[in-house]
Amino acid sequence: MPHLSLTGRVDLRDDSGSEISPILAQPKRLALLAYLALAGRRGMVRRDTLLPLFWPEFDEARARRALSRAVHFLRQALGDGVVVGRGSEELGVDGARLSCDACRIQELLDEGRPEDALALYHGELMPGWHVEQAPEWEMWLARERAHLRGRAREAAWELAERAEDAGDAVEATRWSRTALLLSPDDEPSLRRLVGLLDRAGDRAGALREYDDFARRLAAEYELEPAPETRRLLEEVRAREEPSPMPEAPPPPPPVLPGETSTPVLTPEIVAVSPPEDAGSRSQLAKAFVRPRWGRAGLAAAAVLVLALLAVVLLPRRRSDAAPAGEGRVVAVFPFAYHGDARYTHLAEGFASLLAADLDGVAELRSVDFRAVAGSVPRTERRALEPRRAGALARRLGAGLFVLGDLSEVDGRVRLSAALYGRGEPEPRARMSVQGSADRTFELVDQLTVGLLDAAGIAGGRTRSAMRSTRSIPALQAYFQGEAEFRAGRYAEAVQAYRRAVAADSTFALAYHGLSQSADWTGAYQLAGWAAAEAERRAGGLPEGDRLPIQAWHAYLTGDPRRAEGLYRRILSTYPNDVEALFYLGEVQYHWLPSLGGAYADSRAAFERVLALEPHNVGALIHLARIAAGQGRRADFDALVARIARQDPASDRILELRVVGAFAFGGAAERRAAADRLAAVDNEVLRQGIVTAAALASPHLDGVGELLVPQMIEGTQNPTAEILDYLLGIQVRAARGQLRAAHALLDSVRPIHPAWTAEYRAVLALLPGVDDRAALQRARAELGQAGGTGPERAYLLGRVGLALGDTAAAGRRAEELARPGGSARQTAAARDLGRLLRAHLLAVQGRPADALTALGDPRPDPSGLLPSMRGYARAHERWLRGELLRALGRPREAVRWYASFPDPQAYDLAYRAPALSRLAELHALLGDEPAARAARERHQALRRSADN
């Protein structure tokens, strides 16, 4: 029987314990299964209930089709009898054929068996699970989570009370801690635990639980416990009799039922992670400066906060990061203190704050002085001289160290610090700041930035970042994002940059980094929004920082010429600027085909990047794709090996393995690569892999049969699904298999008749296709599909031209020239009208006039890279080549024919005709090796064409 796990993690396995990966790879369909299992406990679920939950963006007919496809998919993957129906309108899950932990937990609770139920409860219901465009389902899931967690909490309290009644204090405490862990912010639960511990004689444990709760409440919410909770604690503290239990370190957090307990090893030096919430530091700062405190209260609060920060804020370095060289490791020693003797311990607290600020900024790593504190007499710690501090820094593996002074007079403080290189008699930099004691965090932040700036450690982009934000948490998150991005961990980079802009919403460079990393992950809306925010906030930046932001925004908004010009302007001043070189390559890779160049022409820019930065993963990936497309296997293998050495678990390694199999491998390798693709649950990544494989494959063998079906099956969004089908049609047309392409169109026509009609015309208009019946069928389908969009008018004009109806084509061109609809629709219509007029002039035997009508090459008016509906861009590129060939300008024509294919793969159907033209023109120009290579590639591509 299949088993569905929903608590603590989401998993689905068959009788043998193997993952049922086809369902796990599709979030919406698994969410549907979970809903049927949980909601179905109360009876069958009507289809009408499911439609708005999972497909709110569809009309009823399309939503019902999507539901039917999803149910069919689940039944195929799970076997007969699991997803059942009652009549035509109700669905459910047969609990005798599918077990589910969340369902069984509730059954056991209903039966009065709380301990058995909690043994199955492994944590939150469907943790981290998200379904796009399904807000109603998300709200349902939130309610179910709260309901199940509440029932589990009450079950734990029931067991705690049973154990207390039985006189088993140990079990009572264990279950009560479990209950509090299930609702850590619930004060009534805290009071129940404190009361139980007090009754059990563990007064120290009761006080400790309260203190832990109060500290977390202050740090996370800037609140204090409720009056009744404080009264309870005063009663516990007021008891005269001591706790019968010995004082001991706090126990580790209780292990939830079903989890595995792991022994806790306590090392001499404990590294503590920074808080996830970038705002937690500011919350602590607000607690620090509450105005009702007097001077003594302020200082006392400072002691508490700084002691807490010494543990909480000092960040732990990523265990998978490359070790920092000693020259990037800094030790911060306690400050010498001058002031009221009662507050000398503040010196260590301020040093901890400064160490927390330095960690992660400018590629520095701070180390904790406490690691060697035991060997330094306490009287000497606050008066270290540079030679002694240098010796201690050596023991810590630090090449830099900071010594400082703290003075406090009447509530005002002065902080002074000096940054030394180990073994250097004089400091590299000195910095002092002063101000009110209630501005502690701000003063330490100013000291951090000023010290690094004065030392010259913060150079280039680092210095720019430090001058762009006053927020140290924003800086630390930004530099983590930079490191993740350079390592090719783009999803992790997105999260780090998000934290940076959350900490400082004016941080232009962080928005810039967020946009670039989001673009790599396929989150194009996020990329566009962040790019616009970066440019909007870049006005005050120096030109060297402002130009890259403007260039990137131009690239994303479809202005490649401006983007290229700005990047070249940067390089004219800074010829070794790696970012400018890389994105110059990006512009060329993605936009050159639209402008009459080949994507492989970007190779020089990426090779220059690698010469300056040998581990640049982005450049390695692009060069590997280019090598695959050019058939250079040795270079491809070497590049993939370099990426694998740097990050063997990267998603990009999987992409390149699949690309390599379809570019160079045999049938067995292609099948194995397709099997690996099935495990990819990221829809955007899966589509990118299939597109890259299609681009690189010289013959497209297996792309349509092995990869495209998996891409379609794993797609949840209907718009993306039809685009996936269109890629499959392009692949078949590229191989000359027009019958198969039309058959695939027939199969998807019920899903999207308008797009199907468009592509029917596209296939009929391909170079070399002379099929009057296909043209007439295309015209009929375009008429039946309805609509008044510019694409339909353009295609009707083109089909009319192919059928000899130039008058009808002229009328369509005039129709497209007239304004109508939104500004975007008007721009698109005029652009297509320009192209249709050029086709009309070409048919009339006026190639020079047609070329003039086309004008300079231009991107799509939408500003977006062409997608699978970008057939007009492919038509235009082909037409330019044909016109130049007709005008006796073969070298210019070669440039346009060589622009096929585009990395977006919307023009695959033109690959074979373009190769045929290249063979002809290279021979005409006397370049027989190039002509022979083009002929061989053409033959490989068309070896399975229709007769």
mmCIF file of C-alpha atoms in Angstrom, residues 294-562:
data_model
loop_
_atom_site.group_PDB
_atom_site.id
_atom_site.type_symbol
_atom_site.label_atom_id
_atom_site.label_comp_id
_atom_site.label_asym_id
_atom_site.label_seq_id
_atom_site.Cartn_x
_atom_site.Cartn_y
_atom_site.Cartn_z
ATOM 1 C CA GLY A 294 17.605 55.814 33.934
ATOM 2 C CA ARG A 295 21.365 55.788 33.547
ATOM 3 C CA ALA A 296 21.867 52.870 35.916
ATOM 4 C CA GLY A 297 19.061 50.935 34.258
ATOM 5 C CA LEU A 298 20.519 51.692 30.850
ATOM 6 C CA ALA A 299 23.909 50.394 31.806
ATOM 7 C CA ALA A 300 22.401 47.305 33.381
ATOM 8 C CA ALA A 301 20.365 46.683 30.243
ATOM 9 C CA ALA A 302 23.497 47.139 28.185
ATOM 10 C CA VAL A 303 25.165 44.403 30.182
ATOM 11 C CA LEU A 304 22.269 42.035 29.508
ATOM 12 C CA VAL A 305 21.952 42.888 25.826
ATOM 13 C CA LEU A 306 25.657 42.802 25.105
ATOM 14 C CA ALA A 307 26.051 39.491 26.885
ATOM 15 C CA LEU A 308 23.218 38.104 24.792
ATOM 16 C CA LEU A 309 24.676 39.559 21.602
ATOM 17 C CA ALA A 310 28.041 38.014 22.346
ATOM 18 C CA VAL A 311 26.339 34.673 21.829
ATOM 19 C CA VAL A 312 23.591 35.472 19.324
ATOM 20 C CA LEU A 313 25.038 37.951 16.886
ATOM 21 C CA LEU A 314 28.471 36.520 16.223
ATOM 22 C CA PRO A 315 27.714 34.680 12.982
ATOM 23 C CA ARG A 316 28.732 31.146 12.268
ATOM 24 C CA ARG A 317 30.668 30.713 9.096
ATOM 25 C CA ARG A 318 29.228 28.411 6.437
ATOM 26 C CA SER A 319 30.691 24.967 6.870
ATOM 27 C CA ASP A 320 30.903 24.535 3.097
ATOM 28 C CA ALA A 321 32.678 27.822 2.442
ATOM 29 C CA ALA A 322 36.301 27.877 1.408
ATOM 30 C CA PRO A 323 38.601 28.571 4.363
ATOM 31 C CA ALA A 324 39.525 32.214 4.623
ATOM 32 C CA GLY A 325 43.211 33.021 4.419
ATOM 33 C CA GLU A 326 44.746 34.423 7.595
ATOM 34 C CA GLY A 327 44.834 37.855 5.947
ATOM 35 C CA ARG A 328 41.013 37.880 5.926
ATOM 36 C CA VAL A 329 40.562 36.661 9.515
ATOM 37 C CA VAL A 330 40.299 39.345 12.201
ATOM 38 C CA ALA A 331 40.395 38.927 15.990
ATOM 39 C CA VAL A 332 38.662 41.598 18.069
ATOM 40 C CA PHE A 333 39.957 41.872 21.629
ATOM 41 C CA PRO A 334 38.042 43.419 24.550
ATOM 42 C CA PHE A 335 38.301 47.194 24.684
ATOM 43 C CA ALA A 336 40.226 49.021 27.396
ATOM 44 C CA TYR A 337 37.634 50.771 29.561
ATOM 45 C CA HIS A 338 37.667 54.201 31.221
ATOM 46 C CA GLY A 339 34.708 55.115 33.414
ATOM 47 C CA ASP A 340 32.586 53.890 36.278
ATOM 48 C CA ALA A 341 34.206 50.693 37.588
ATOM 49 C CA ARG A 342 30.826 48.992 37.911
ATOM 50 C CA TYR A 343 30.557 48.745 34.111
ATOM 51 C CA THR A 344 33.991 47.573 33.034
ATOM 52 C CA HIS A 345 32.470 44.397 31.598
ATOM 53 C CA LEU A 346 30.917 46.530 28.844
ATOM 54 C CA ALA A 347 34.299 46.463 27.128
ATOM 55 C CA GLU A 348 33.913 42.804 26.214
ATOM 56 C CA GLY A 349 30.340 43.399 25.058
ATOM 57 C CA PHE A 350 31.332 46.187 22.660
ATOM 58 C CA ALA A 351 34.132 44.043 21.276
ATOM 59 C CA SER A 352 31.606 41.293 20.579
ATOM 60 C CA LEU A 353 29.375 43.757 18.760
ATOM 61 C CA LEU A 354 32.270 44.938 16.615
ATOM 62 C CA ALA A 355 33.264 41.329 15.860
ATOM 63 C CA ALA A 356 29.686 40.569 14.815
ATOM 64 C CA ASP A 357 29.704 43.602 12.507
ATOM 65 C CA LEU A 358 33.003 42.646 10.883
ATOM 66 C CA ASP A 359 32.052 39.031 10.256
ATOM 67 C CA GLY A 360 31.002 38.582 6.635
ATOM 68 C CA VAL A 361 31.829 42.149 5.547
ATOM 69 C CA ALA A 362 34.557 42.728 2.948
ATOM 70 C CA GLU A 363 35.162 38.947 2.899
ATOM 71 C CA LEU A 364 36.396 39.089 6.483
ATOM 72 C CA ARG A 365 35.782 36.435 9.099
ATOM 73 C CA SER A 366 35.931 37.385 12.752
ATOM 74 C CA VAL A 367 37.049 34.960 15.443
ATOM 75 C CA ASP A 368 36.050 34.960 19.080
ATOM 76 C CA PHE A 369 38.654 36.033 21.622
ATOM 77 C CA ARG A 370 37.007 33.698 24.148
ATOM 78 C CA ALA A 371 38.776 30.778 22.455
ATOM 79 C CA VAL A 372 42.038 31.808 24.143
ATOM 80 C CA ALA A 373 40.648 33.883 26.994
ATOM 81 C CA GLY A 374 41.437 31.236 29.559
ATOM 82 C CA SER A 375 45.185 31.676 29.040
ATOM 83 C CA VAL A 376 45.085 35.445 29.546
ATOM 84 C CA PRO A 377 44.797 36.854 33.065
ATOM 85 C CA ARG A 378 41.566 38.812 33.479
ATOM 86 C CA THR A 379 43.482 41.893 34.610
ATOM 87 C CA GLU A 380 45.420 41.801 31.336
ATOM 88 C CA ARG A 381 42.484 41.306 28.966
ATOM 89 C CA ARG A 382 41.455 44.931 28.881
ATOM 90 C CA ALA A 383 44.937 46.368 28.547
ATOM 91 C CA LEU A 384 46.531 44.253 25.834
ATOM 92 C CA GLU A 385 49.510 45.810 24.128
ATOM 93 C CA PRO A 386 49.920 45.161 20.350
ATOM 94 C CA ARG A 387 52.739 42.605 20.596
ATOM 95 C CA ARG A 388 50.829 40.432 23.099
ATOM 96 C CA ALA A 389 47.624 40.784 21.034
ATOM 97 C CA GLY A 390 49.543 39.766 17.888
ATOM 98 C CA ALA A 391 50.722 36.577 19.595
ATOM 99 C CA LEU A 392 47.151 35.757 20.616
ATOM 100 C CA ALA A 393 45.932 36.514 17.081
ATOM 101 C CA ARG A 394 48.461 33.983 15.758
ATOM 102 C CA ARG A 395 46.974 31.331 18.051
ATOM 103 C CA LEU A 396 43.530 32.186 16.643
ATOM 104 C CA GLY A 397 44.737 31.936 13.033
ATOM 105 C CA ALA A 398 44.039 35.640 12.488
ATOM 106 C CA GLY A 399 46.199 37.873 10.327
ATOM 107 C CA LEU A 400 44.428 41.013 11.570
ATOM 108 C CA PHE A 401 43.368 42.158 15.019
ATOM 109 C CA VAL A 402 41.581 45.102 16.612
ATOM 110 C CA LEU A 403 42.376 46.846 19.878
ATOM 111 C CA GLY A 404 40.114 49.547 21.239
ATOM 112 C CA ASP A 405 39.146 51.923 24.028
ATOM 113 C CA LEU A 406 35.748 52.668 25.525
ATOM 114 C CA SER A 407 35.079 55.759 27.635
ATOM 115 C CA GLU A 408 31.775 56.466 29.394
ATOM 116 C CA VAL A 409 30.870 59.759 31.086
ATOM 117 C CA ASP A 410 27.344 60.808 32.073
ATOM 118 C CA GLY A 411 25.607 58.539 29.571
ATOM 119 C CA ARG A 412 27.867 59.385 26.614
ATOM 120 C CA VAL A 413 30.408 56.967 25.172
ATOM 121 C CA ARG A 414 33.471 57.317 22.998
ATOM 122 C CA LEU A 415 34.689 54.308 21.028
ATOM 123 C CA SER A 416 38.177 54.239 19.525
ATOM 124 C CA ALA A 417 39.674 51.315 17.648
ATOM 125 C CA ALA A 418 42.873 50.500 15.802
ATOM 126 C CA LEU A 419 43.235 47.773 13.171
ATOM 127 C CA TYR A 420 46.612 46.001 13.107
ATOM 128 C CA GLY A 421 48.211 43.518 10.800
ATOM 129 C CA ARG A 422 49.844 40.737 12.799
ATOM 130 C CA GLY A 423 53.531 41.494 13.293
ATOM 131 C CA GLU A 424 53.128 45.125 12.275
ATOM 132 C CA PRO A 425 54.266 47.651 14.927
ATOM 133 C CA GLU A 426 51.899 50.419 13.806
ATOM 134 C CA PRO A 427 48.157 50.146 13.122
ATOM 135 C CA ARG A 428 46.891 50.202 9.564
ATOM 136 C CA ALA A 429 43.994 52.437 10.542
ATOM 137 C CA ARG A 430 42.438 54.245 13.500
ATOM 138 C CA MET A 431 38.841 55.321 13.956
ATOM 139 C CA SER A 432 36.862 57.034 16.727
ATOM 140 C CA VAL A 433 33.158 57.703 17.156
ATOM 141 C CA GLN A 434 31.196 59.147 20.025
ATOM 142 C CA GLY A 435 27.619 59.762 21.024
ATOM 143 C CA SER A 436 24.853 59.004 23.447
ATOM 144 C CA ALA A 437 24.964 55.612 25.117
ATOM 145 C CA ASP A 438 21.480 54.902 23.778
ATOM 146 C CA ARG A 439 22.949 54.837 20.221
ATOM 147 C CA THR A 440 25.213 51.878 20.915
ATOM 148 C CA PHE A 441 24.476 49.875 17.777
ATOM 149 C CA GLU A 442 24.675 52.876 15.479
ATOM 150 C CA LEU A 443 28.038 53.868 16.968
ATOM 151 C CA VAL A 444 29.497 50.386 16.521
ATOM 152 C CA ASP A 445 28.238 50.289 12.929
ATOM 153 C CA GLN A 446 29.888 53.654 12.219
ATOM 154 C CA LEU A 447 33.100 52.396 13.783
ATOM 155 C CA THR A 448 33.036 49.250 11.604
ATOM 156 C CA VAL A 449 32.555 51.062 8.309
ATOM 157 C CA GLY A 450 35.022 53.819 9.120
ATOM 158 C CA LEU A 451 37.718 51.410 10.283
ATOM 159 C CA LEU A 452 37.546 49.268 7.143
ATOM 160 C CA ASP A 453 37.400 52.305 4.893
ATOM 161 C CA ALA A 454 40.409 53.888 6.572
ATOM 162 C CA ALA A 455 42.344 50.625 6.319
ATOM 163 C CA GLY A 456 41.681 50.321 2.598
ATOM 164 C CA ILE A 457 40.293 46.828 3.086
ATOM 165 C CA ALA A 458 36.971 47.807 1.540
ATOM 166 C CA GLY A 459 37.875 48.302 -2.099
ATOM 167 C CA GLY A 460 35.840 48.470 -5.305
ATOM 168 C CA ARG A 461 32.383 46.908 -5.043
ATOM 169 C CA THR A 462 32.872 46.281 -1.322
ATOM 170 C CA ARG A 463 33.523 49.933 -0.582
ATOM 171 C CA SER A 464 30.588 50.924 -2.754
ATOM 172 C CA ALA A 465 28.316 48.596 -0.831
ATOM 173 C CA MET A 466 29.525 49.944 2.483
ATOM 174 C CA ARG A 467 28.862 53.489 1.329
ATOM 175 C CA SER A 468 25.413 52.538 -0.001
ATOM 176 C CA THR A 469 23.922 51.351 3.286
ATOM 177 C CA ARG A 470 24.320 52.063 6.969
ATOM 178 C CA SER A 471 22.864 48.703 7.908
ATOM 179 C CA ILE A 472 25.429 46.129 8.958
ATOM 180 C CA PRO A 473 22.881 43.262 8.714
ATOM 181 C CA ALA A 474 22.133 44.417 5.168
ATOM 182 C CA LEU A 475 25.843 44.440 4.353
ATOM 183 C CA GLN A 476 26.403 40.988 5.820
ATOM 184 C CA ALA A 477 23.478 39.557 3.879
ATOM 185 C CA TYR A 478 24.671 41.342 0.732
ATOM 186 C CA PHE A 479 28.164 39.888 0.930
ATOM 187 C CA GLN A 480 26.763 36.426 1.587
ATOM 188 C CA GLY A 481 24.669 36.905 -1.561
ATOM 189 C CA GLU A 482 27.778 37.912 -3.494
ATOM 190 C CA ALA A 483 29.608 34.778 -2.339
ATOM 191 C CA GLU A 484 26.671 32.495 -3.173
ATOM 192 C CA PHE A 485 26.290 34.108 -6.587
ATOM 193 C CA ARG A 486 29.990 33.661 -7.443
ATOM 194 C CA ALA A 487 29.723 30.005 -6.427
ATOM 195 C CA GLY A 488 26.751 29.464 -8.740
ATOM 196 C CA ARG A 489 24.271 28.869 -5.882
ATOM 197 C CA TYR A 490 21.696 31.230 -7.314
ATOM 198 C CA ALA A 491 18.673 30.244 -5.208
ATOM 199 C CA GLU A 492 20.727 30.780 -2.046
ATOM 200 C CA ALA A 493 21.916 34.113 -3.439
ATOM 201 C CA VAL A 494 18.309 35.219 -3.964
ATOM 202 C CA GLN A 495 17.528 34.535 -0.312
ATOM 203 C CA ALA A 496 20.594 36.420 0.922
ATOM 204 C CA TYR A 497 19.881 39.467 -1.232
ATOM 205 C CA ARG A 498 16.247 39.381 -0.072
ATOM 206 C CA ARG A 499 17.487 39.645 3.514
ATOM 207 C CA ALA A 500 19.683 42.568 2.505
ATOM 208 C CA VAL A 501 16.844 44.605 0.989
ATOM 209 C CA ALA A 502 14.590 43.660 3.903
ATOM 210 C CA ALA A 503 17.181 45.138 6.256
ATOM 211 C CA ASP A 504 17.606 48.269 4.092
ATOM 212 C CA SER A 505 14.932 48.986 1.489
ATOM 213 C CA THR A 506 17.108 51.722 -0.103
ATOM 214 C CA PHE A 507 20.093 49.432 -0.827
ATOM 215 C CA ALA A 508 20.451 49.756 -4.621
ATOM 216 C CA LEU A 509 23.357 47.303 -4.990
ATOM 217 C CA ALA A 510 21.422 44.615 -3.106
ATOM 218 C CA TYR A 511 18.427 45.046 -5.432
ATOM 219 C CA HIS A 512 20.861 44.739 -8.348
ATOM 220 C CA GLY A 513 22.260 41.478 -6.999
ATOM 221 C CA LEU A 514 18.754 40.195 -6.271
ATOM 222 C CA SER A 515 17.709 40.874 -9.862
ATOM 223 C CA GLN A 516 20.703 39.109 -11.382
ATOM 224 C CA SER A 517 20.423 36.013 -9.179
ATOM 225 C CA ALA A 518 16.638 35.832 -9.661
ATOM 226 C CA ASP A 519 17.183 35.912 -13.421
ATOM 227 C CA TRP A 520 19.372 32.809 -13.140
ATOM 228 C CA THR A 521 16.660 30.944 -11.245
ATOM 229 C CA GLY A 522 13.961 31.813 -13.789
ATOM 230 C CA ALA A 523 12.113 34.168 -11.419
ATOM 231 C CA TYR A 524 11.806 36.757 -14.179
ATOM 232 C CA GLN A 525 9.133 38.913 -12.559
ATOM 233 C CA LEU A 526 11.232 39.237 -9.419
ATOM 234 C CA ALA A 527 14.284 39.995 -11.553
ATOM 235 C CA GLY A 528 12.472 42.773 -13.415
ATOM 236 C CA TRP A 529 11.043 44.331 -10.260
ATOM 237 C CA ALA A 530 14.396 44.286 -8.457
ATOM 238 C CA ALA A 531 16.197 45.749 -11.494
ATOM 239 C CA ALA A 532 13.717 48.635 -11.606
ATOM 240 C CA GLU A 533 14.127 49.216 -7.860
ATOM 241 C CA ALA A 534 17.917 49.216 -8.227
ATOM 242 C CA GLU A 535 17.861 51.807 -11.016
ATOM 243 C CA ARG A 536 15.330 53.946 -9.139
ATOM 244 C CA ARG A 537 17.612 54.082 -6.100
ATOM 245 C CA ALA A 538 20.963 54.347 -7.913
ATOM 246 C CA GLY A 539 20.944 58.120 -8.438
ATOM 247 C CA GLY A 540 23.314 58.865 -5.574
ATOM 248 C CA LEU A 541 25.846 56.188 -6.422
ATOM 249 C CA PRO A 542 29.199 56.897 -8.104
ATOM 250 C CA GLU A 543 29.200 56.367 -11.863
ATOM 251 C CA GLY A 544 31.183 53.140 -11.564
ATOM 252 C CA ASP A 545 28.336 51.614 -9.543
ATOM 253 C CA ARG A 546 25.464 53.329 -11.314
ATOM 254 C CA LEU A 547 26.395 52.265 -14.861
ATOM 255 C CA PRO A 548 26.230 48.484 -14.198
ATOM 256 C CA ILE A 549 22.767 48.918 -12.661
ATOM 257 C CA GLN A 550 21.579 50.934 -15.664
ATOM 258 C CA ALA A 551 23.131 48.471 -18.109
ATOM 259 C CA TRP A 552 21.498 45.474 -16.445
ATOM 260 C CA HIS A 553 18.105 47.187 -16.431
ATOM 261 C CA ALA A 554 18.507 47.952 -20.144
ATOM 262 C CA TYR A 555 19.338 44.292 -20.791
ATOM 263 C CA LEU A 556 16.250 43.069 -18.927
ATOM 264 C CA THR A 557 13.903 45.563 -20.571
ATOM 265 C CA GLY A 558 14.885 44.697 -24.129
ATOM 266 C CA ASP A 559 17.361 47.452 -24.978
ATOM 267 C CA PRO A 560 20.449 45.357 -25.762
ATOM 268 C CA ARG A 561 22.251 48.054 -27.721
ATOM 269 C CA ARG A 562 22.120 50.456 -24.786
#
